[in-house]
Each structure stands twice: as structure tokens, then as C-alpha cells.
Short mmCIF file of C-alpha atoms in Angstrom, two decimals:
data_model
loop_
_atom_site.label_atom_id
_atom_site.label_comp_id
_atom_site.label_asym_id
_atom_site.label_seq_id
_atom_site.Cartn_x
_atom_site.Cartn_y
_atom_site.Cartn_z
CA UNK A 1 -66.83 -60.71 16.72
CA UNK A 2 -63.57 -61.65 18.52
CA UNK A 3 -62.33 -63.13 15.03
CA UNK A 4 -63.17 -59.88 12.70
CA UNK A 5 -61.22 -57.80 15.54
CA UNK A 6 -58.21 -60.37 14.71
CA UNK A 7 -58.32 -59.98 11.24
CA UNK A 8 -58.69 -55.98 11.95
CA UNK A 9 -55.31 -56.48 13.90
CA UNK A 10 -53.67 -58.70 11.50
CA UNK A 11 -54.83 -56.23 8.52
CA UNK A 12 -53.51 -53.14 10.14
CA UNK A 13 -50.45 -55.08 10.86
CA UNK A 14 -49.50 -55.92 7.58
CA UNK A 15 -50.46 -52.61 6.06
CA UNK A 16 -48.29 -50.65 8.68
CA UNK A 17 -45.38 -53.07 7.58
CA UNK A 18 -46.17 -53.00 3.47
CA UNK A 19 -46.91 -49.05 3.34
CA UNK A 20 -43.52 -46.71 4.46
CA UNK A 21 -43.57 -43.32 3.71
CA UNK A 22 -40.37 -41.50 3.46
CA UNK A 23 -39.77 -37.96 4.49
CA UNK A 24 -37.72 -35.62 1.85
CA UNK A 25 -34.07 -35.93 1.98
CA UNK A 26 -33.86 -39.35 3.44
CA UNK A 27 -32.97 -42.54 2.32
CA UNK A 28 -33.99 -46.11 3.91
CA UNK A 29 -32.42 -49.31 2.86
CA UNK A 30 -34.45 -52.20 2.64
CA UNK A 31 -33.14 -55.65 3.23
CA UNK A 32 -35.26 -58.94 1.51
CA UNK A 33 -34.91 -62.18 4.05
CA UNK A 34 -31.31 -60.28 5.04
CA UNK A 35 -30.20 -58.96 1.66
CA UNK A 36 -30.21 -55.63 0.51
CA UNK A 37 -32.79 -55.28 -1.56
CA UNK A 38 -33.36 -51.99 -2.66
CA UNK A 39 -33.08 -47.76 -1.52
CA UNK A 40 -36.46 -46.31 -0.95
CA UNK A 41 -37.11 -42.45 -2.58
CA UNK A 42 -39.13 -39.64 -0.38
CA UNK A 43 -42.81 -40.29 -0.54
CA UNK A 44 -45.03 -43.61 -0.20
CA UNK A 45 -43.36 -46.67 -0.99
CA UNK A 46 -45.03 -50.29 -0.52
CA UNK A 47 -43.10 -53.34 1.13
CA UNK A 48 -43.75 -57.22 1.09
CA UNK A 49 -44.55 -57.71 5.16
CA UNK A 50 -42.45 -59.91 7.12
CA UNK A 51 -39.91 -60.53 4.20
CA UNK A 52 -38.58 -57.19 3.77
CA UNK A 53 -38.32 -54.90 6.07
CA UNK A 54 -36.58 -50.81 6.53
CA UNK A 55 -32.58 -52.21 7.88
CA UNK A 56 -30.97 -48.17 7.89
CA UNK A 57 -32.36 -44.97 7.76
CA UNK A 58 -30.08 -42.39 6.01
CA UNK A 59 -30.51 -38.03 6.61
CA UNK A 60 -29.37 -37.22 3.06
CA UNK A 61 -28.60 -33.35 4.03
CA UNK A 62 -25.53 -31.81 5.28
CA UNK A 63 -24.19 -32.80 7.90
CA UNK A 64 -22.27 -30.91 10.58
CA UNK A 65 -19.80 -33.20 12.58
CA UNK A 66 -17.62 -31.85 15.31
CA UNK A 67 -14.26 -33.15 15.36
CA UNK A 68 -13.09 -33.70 18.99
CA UNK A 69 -9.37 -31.89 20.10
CA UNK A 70 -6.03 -33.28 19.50
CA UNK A 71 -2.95 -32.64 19.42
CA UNK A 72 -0.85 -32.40 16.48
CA UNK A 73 3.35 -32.00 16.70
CA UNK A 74 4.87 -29.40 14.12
CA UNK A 75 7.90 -29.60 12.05
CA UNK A 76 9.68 -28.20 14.69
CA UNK A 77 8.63 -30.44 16.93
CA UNK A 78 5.85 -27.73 19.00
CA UNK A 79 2.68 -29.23 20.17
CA UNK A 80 -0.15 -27.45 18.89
CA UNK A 81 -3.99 -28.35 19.70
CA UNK A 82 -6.11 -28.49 17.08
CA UNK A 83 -9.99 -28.81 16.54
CA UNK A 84 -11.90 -28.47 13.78
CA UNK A 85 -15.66 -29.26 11.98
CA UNK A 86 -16.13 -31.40 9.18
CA UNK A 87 -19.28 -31.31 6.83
CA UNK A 88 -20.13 -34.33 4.86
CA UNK A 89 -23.53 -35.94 3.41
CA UNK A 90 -24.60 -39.26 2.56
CA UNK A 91 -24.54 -39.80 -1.55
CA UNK A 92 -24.81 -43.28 -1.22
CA UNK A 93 -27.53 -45.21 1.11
CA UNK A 94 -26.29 -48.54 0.55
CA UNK A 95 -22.43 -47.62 0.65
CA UNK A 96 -23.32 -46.07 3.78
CA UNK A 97 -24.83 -48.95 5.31
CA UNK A 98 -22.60 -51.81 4.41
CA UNK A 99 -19.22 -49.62 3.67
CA UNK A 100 -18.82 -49.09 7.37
CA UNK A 101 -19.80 -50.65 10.53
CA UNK A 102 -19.89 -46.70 11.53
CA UNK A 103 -18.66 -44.25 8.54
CA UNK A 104 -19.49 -40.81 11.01
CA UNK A 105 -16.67 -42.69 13.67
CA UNK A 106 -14.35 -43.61 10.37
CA UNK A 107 -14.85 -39.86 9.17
CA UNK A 108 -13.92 -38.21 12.53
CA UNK A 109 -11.16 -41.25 13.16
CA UNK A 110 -9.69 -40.19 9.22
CA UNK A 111 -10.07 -36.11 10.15
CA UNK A 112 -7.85 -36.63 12.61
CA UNK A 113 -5.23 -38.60 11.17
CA UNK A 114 -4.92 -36.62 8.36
CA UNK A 115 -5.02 -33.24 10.57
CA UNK A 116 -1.94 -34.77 12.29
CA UNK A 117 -0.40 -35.57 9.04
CA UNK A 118 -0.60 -32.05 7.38
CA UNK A 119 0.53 -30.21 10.76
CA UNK A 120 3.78 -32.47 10.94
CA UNK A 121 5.03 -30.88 7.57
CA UNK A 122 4.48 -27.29 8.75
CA UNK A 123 6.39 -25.30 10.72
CA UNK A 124 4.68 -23.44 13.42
CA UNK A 125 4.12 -20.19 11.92
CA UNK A 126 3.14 -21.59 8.93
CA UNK A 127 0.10 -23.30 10.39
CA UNK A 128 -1.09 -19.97 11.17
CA UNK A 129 -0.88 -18.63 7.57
CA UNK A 130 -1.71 -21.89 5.78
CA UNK A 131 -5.09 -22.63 6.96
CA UNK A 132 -6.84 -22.37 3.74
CA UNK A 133 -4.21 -25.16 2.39
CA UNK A 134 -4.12 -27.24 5.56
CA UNK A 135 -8.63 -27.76 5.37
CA UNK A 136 -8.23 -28.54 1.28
CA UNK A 137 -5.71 -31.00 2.25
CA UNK A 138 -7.61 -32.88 4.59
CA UNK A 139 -10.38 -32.74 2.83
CA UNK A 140 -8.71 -34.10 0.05
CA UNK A 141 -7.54 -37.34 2.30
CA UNK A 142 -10.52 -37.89 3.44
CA UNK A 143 -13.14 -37.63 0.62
CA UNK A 144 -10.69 -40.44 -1.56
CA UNK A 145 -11.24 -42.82 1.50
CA UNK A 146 -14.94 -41.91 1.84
CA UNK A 147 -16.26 -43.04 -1.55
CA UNK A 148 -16.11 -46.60 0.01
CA UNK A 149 -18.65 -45.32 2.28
CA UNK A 150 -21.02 -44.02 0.74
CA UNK A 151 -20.30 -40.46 1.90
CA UNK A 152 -19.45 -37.03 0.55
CA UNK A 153 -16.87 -34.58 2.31
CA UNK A 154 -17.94 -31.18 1.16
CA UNK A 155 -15.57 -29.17 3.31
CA UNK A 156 -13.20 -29.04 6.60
CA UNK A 157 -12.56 -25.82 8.86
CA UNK A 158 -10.39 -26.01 11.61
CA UNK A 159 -11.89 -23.91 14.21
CA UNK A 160 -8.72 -23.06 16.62
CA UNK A 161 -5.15 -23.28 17.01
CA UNK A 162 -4.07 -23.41 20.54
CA UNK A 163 -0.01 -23.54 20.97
CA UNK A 164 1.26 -24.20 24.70
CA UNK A 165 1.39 -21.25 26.87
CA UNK A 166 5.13 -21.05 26.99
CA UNK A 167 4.88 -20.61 22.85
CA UNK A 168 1.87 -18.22 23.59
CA UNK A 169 4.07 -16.35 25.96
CA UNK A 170 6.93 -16.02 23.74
CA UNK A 171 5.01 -15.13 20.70
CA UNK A 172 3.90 -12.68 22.31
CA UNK A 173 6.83 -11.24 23.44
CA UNK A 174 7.87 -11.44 19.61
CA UNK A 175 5.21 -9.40 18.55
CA UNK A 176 5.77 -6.92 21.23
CA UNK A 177 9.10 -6.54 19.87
CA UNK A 178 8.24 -6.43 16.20
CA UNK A 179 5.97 -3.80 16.68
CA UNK A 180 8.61 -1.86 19.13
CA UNK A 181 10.99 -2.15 16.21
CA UNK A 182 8.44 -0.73 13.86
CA UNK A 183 7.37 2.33 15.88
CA UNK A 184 10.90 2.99 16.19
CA UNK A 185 11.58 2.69 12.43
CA UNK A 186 8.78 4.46 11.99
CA UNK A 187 10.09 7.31 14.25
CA UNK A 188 13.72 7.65 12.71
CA UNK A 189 11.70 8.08 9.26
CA UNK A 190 9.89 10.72 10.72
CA UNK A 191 12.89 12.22 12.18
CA UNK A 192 14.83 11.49 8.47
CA UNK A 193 11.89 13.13 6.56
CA UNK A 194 11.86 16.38 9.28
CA UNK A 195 15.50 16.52 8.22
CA UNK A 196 15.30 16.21 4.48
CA UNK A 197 12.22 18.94 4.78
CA UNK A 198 13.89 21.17 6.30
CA UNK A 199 17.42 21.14 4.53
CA UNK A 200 15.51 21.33 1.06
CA UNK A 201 13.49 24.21 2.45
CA UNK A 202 16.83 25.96 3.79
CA UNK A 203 18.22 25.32 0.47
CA UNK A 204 15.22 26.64 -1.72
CA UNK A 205 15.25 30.37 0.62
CA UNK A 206 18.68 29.95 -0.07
CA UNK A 207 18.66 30.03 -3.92
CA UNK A 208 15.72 32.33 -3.67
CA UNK A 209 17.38 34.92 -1.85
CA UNK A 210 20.41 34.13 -4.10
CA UNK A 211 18.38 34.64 -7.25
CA UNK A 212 16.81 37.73 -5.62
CA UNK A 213 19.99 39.21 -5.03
CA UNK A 214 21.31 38.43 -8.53
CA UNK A 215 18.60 40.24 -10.03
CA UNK A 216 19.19 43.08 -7.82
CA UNK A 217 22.39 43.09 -8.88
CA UNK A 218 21.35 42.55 -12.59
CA UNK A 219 19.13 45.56 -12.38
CA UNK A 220 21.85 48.35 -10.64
CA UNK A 221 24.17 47.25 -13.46
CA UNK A 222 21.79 47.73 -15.96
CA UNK A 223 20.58 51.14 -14.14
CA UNK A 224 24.22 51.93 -13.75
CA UNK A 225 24.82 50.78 -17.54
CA UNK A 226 21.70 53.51 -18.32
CA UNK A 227 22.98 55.92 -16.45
CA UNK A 228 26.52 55.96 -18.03
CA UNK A 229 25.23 55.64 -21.40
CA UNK A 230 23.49 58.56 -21.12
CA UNK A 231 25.94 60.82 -19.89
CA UNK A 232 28.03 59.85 -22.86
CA UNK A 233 25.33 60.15 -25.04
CA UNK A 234 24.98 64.00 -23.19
CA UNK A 235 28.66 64.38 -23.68
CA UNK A 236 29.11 63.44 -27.15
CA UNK A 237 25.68 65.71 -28.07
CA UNK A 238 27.73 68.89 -26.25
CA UNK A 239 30.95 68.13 -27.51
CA UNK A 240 29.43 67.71 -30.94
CA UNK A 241 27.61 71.13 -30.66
CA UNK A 242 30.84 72.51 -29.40
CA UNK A 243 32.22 71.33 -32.76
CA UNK A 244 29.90 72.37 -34.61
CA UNK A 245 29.95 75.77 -33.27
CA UNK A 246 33.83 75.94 -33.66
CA UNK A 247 33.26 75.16 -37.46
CA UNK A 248 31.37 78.13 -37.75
CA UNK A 249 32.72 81.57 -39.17
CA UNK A 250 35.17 82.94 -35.72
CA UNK A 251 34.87 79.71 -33.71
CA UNK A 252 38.01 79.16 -33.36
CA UNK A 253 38.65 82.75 -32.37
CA UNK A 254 36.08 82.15 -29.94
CA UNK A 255 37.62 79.26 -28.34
CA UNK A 256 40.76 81.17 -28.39
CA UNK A 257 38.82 84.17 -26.65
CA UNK A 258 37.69 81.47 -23.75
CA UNK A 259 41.10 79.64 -22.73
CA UNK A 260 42.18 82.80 -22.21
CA UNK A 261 39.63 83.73 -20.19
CA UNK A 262 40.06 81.26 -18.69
CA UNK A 263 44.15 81.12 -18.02
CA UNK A 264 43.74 85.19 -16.89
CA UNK A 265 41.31 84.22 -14.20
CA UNK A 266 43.50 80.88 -12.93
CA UNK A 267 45.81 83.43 -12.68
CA UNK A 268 43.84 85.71 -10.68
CA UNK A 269 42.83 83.46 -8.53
CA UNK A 270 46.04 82.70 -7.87
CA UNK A 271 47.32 85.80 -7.10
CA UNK A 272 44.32 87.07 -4.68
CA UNK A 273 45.50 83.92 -2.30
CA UNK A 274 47.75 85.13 0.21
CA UNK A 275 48.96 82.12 1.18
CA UNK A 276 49.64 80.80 -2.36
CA UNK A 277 53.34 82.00 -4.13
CA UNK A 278 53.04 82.85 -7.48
CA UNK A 279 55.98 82.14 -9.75
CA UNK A 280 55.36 84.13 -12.97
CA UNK A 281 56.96 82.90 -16.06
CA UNK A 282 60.18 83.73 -17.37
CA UNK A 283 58.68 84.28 -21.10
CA UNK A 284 56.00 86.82 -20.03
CA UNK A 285 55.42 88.00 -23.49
CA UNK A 286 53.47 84.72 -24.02
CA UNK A 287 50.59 85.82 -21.44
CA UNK A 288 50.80 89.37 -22.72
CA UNK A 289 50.20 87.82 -26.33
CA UNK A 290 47.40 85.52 -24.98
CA UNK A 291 45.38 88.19 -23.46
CA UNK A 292 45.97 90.46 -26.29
CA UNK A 293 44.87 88.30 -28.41
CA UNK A 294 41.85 87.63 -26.44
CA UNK A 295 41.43 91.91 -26.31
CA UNK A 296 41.35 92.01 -30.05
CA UNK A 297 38.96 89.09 -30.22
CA UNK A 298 36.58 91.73 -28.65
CA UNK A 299 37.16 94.25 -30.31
CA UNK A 300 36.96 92.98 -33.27
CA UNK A 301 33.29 91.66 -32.20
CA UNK A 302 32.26 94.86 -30.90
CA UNK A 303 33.56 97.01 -34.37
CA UNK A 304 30.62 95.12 -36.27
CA UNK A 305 27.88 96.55 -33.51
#
């Protein structure tokens, strides 16, 4: 009885140390009498007991490491601290086992370095806009050196930038002023454009009234223009009646008949006024001709009644 409980023992033994069972993405190294011997695959995998045996266990997803704060000197010569996270994965079981005594502390140890590296050839201000270029680069540095390892660097973010206060205090102050000078450029262009607005708006009433006026004008000349040509057109229609009529039979003798009509009553008119002198002329027989003339004029043109 005691021996069939040994052999139990010694049977469960060896099959807990010849049967290993992997879980998904995970590698373990087996070593043969202290070699490496071979990578075992997710799922059940059989061993030789007490000559091989599981010498690493490997996580084959991504990894997450935290890079601890340093800090990094600038171009010009500012201390800046720095932290970041680095994500890497194991591609490589073996490499990972025997590349390294520790390849997470050579990762973090190479982060670093290489973070110090890329800050010391930027300028402060620069390693606020180049952060995109700053993570490729140390990625880049560190995924060359990694291969040895057995590990992958899939990507580096750096997670702050922390300048000393005094630089905090005078950045500040910079921005204060920046934005100062911008609300007062900003104020001056409003001021400018009020300006230009309203001296382009003075100067369109301007040529509006202008243009109103010079159509008013425009329009009396042409109403005056009108007005005068029809006068003369009146004019020339009586004084070509007039003509016509004095080309007719006793026209003449007509028009004869009314200037002196006309001269008798100037000179009536002239005599009624008291206040006027009358100086008759010396060759009277002139008016005495004129009105006789006029007297026969109507006689003749009362005979034919």
C-alpha cells in the first residue's frame, strides 16, 4: 500500500514536470541540462522531467513601461524635466532571455539616454513644438539597440515637460505680453478700419450728393434749353406770319399804317406828361407826312366798304 502511494507520488511528479501548458500570448524558454533548448507555443506542450525544465517565462503583449523623471539640459543650457512612457513587446523569447541580464532596466536605462540626447539639440521652445519628432527619435535609438534583446519598441510619448519655475514665471510673463501686444494690434485695426469706413462713406455721400447736384443742374439747363427753344421757335412762327402777312396785297401799307400809330401815340404820351419837355422837331413836315400817310391808309380801306 505504502509503495503504490509512492509510485502515485512519483507518477504525478513526473507528469506535472513533462506536461506544461502555456497560456495565449506567452512564451517559456526551456533549457536541456542548462542549454536552451527550445521556445514553447500557447497550449499543451510535453517536457523530458528532470532534464529540461521552463528557465523564463515571457508576456508576449504590449507592454506599458513607465519611464522614471529626469532631467534633460537644452541647447541653451535650461533644465527641463522630462518623463515619459515607453511601449515595447517581446518578439523574441530567447533574445529576451539571454540578450540581457534585464532588457525592461536596459530599455528604461536607453529611454533615458536618448531623451537626454534629443533635448540637448533643441532649444527650449522648440521642445515644446517638436514633440512628435523628439518620441520618433527616441524611438528610433532605442528599437536599433533592442533587436539584441529580443524586444520590440512600438512607440514613446513623453508625458510632461516641466521647465524651472523661474522659466515658468517668465514664460509667462511673455505670453502675457504677446497677447497684450495683440489686443492692442488688434485695437488700432479696429480703430484703422472705423477710419477707413467712415472716410469712404463720407466720400461716397459726397460724390452722391455731387452727382445729384450735377443732374440737377443737367436738368434746369436742359429745362432752360426747352424753354428758350421754344420761345424762338414762337418767335420765328410770329415773325414768319408777320411776313407772310406783309407779302400780302397792302401789307406793307399796313405796317406803314402801325409805326405810325405807333410814333403818334409815343408822342402823345409824351406830351400828356407834365413833367416831361417835349422838343418837337425842326422838320415837322415829316410827322405831318407820317400821319397823313397813315390817314389815307384808312381811307383808302374804308372807300372799298
Amino acid at each position: 500500500m505504502e509503495l503504490a502511494l509512492v509510485l502515485l507520488i512519483i507518477a504525478a511528479i513526473f507528469v506535472v514536470r513533462a506536461v506544461k501548458v502555456v497560456p495565449q500570448q506567452n512564451a517559456w524558454v526551456v533549457e536541456r541540462l542548462g542549454k536552451y533548448h527550445a521556445s514553447l507555443a500557447p497550449g499543451l506542450n510535453f517536457l523530458v522531467p528532470f532534464i529540461d525544465k521552463v528557465a523564463y517565462k515571457h508576456s508576449l503583449k504590449e507592454i506599458p513601461l513607465d519611464v522614471p523623471s529626469q532631467v534633460c539640459i537644452t541647447r541653451d543650457n535650461t533644465q527641463l524635466q522630462v518623463d515619459g512612457i515607453l511601449y515595447f513587446q517581446v518578439t523574441d523569447p530567447m533574445r529576451a532571455s539571454y540578450g540581457s541580464s534585464n532588457y525592461i532596466i536596459a530599455v528604461t536605462q536607453l529611454a533615458q539616454t536618448s531623451l537626454r540626447s534629443v533635448i540637448g539639440k533643441l532649444e527650449l521652445d522648440k521642445t515644446f513644438e517638436e514633440r512628435d519628432m523628439i518620441n520618433a527619435q527616441v524611438v528610433s535609438a532605442i528599437d536599433e539597440a533592442a533587436l539584441n534583446w529580443g524586444v520590440k519598441v512600438l512607440r514613446y510619448e513623453i508625458k510632461d515637460l516641466t521647465p524651472p519655475a523661474e522659466i515658468l514665471r517668465a514664460m509667462q510673463a511673455q505670453i502675457t505680453a504677446e497677447r497684450e501686444k495683440r489686443a492692442l494690434i488688434a485695437a488700432s485695426e479696429g480703430r484703422r478700419q472705423e477710419q477707413i469706413n467712415i472716410a469712404t462713406g463720407e466720400r461716397e455721400a459726397f460724390i452722391a450728393r455731387s452727382e445729384g447736384e450735377k443732374q440737377a443742374e443737367i436738368n434746369k439747363a436742359q429745362g432752360e434749353a426747352a424753354a428758350i427753344l421754344a420761345v424762338a421757335e414762337a418767335t420765328a412762327g410770329a415773325i414768319r406770319q408777320v411776313a407772310e402777312a406783309i407779302r400780302q396785297p397792302g401789307g406793307q401799307d399796313a405796317v406803314q399804317l402801325k409805326v405810325a400809330e405807333k410814333a403818334v401815340d409815343a408822342y402823345g404820351k409824351v406830351a400828356a406828361d407834365a413833367t416831361t419837355t417835349l422838343i418837337v422837331p425842326s422838320n415837322m413836315t415829316e410827322v405831318s407826312s407820317l400821319i397823313g400817310s397813315a390817314m389815307k391808309m384808312i381811307g383808302t380801306t374804308k372807300t372799298p366798304g
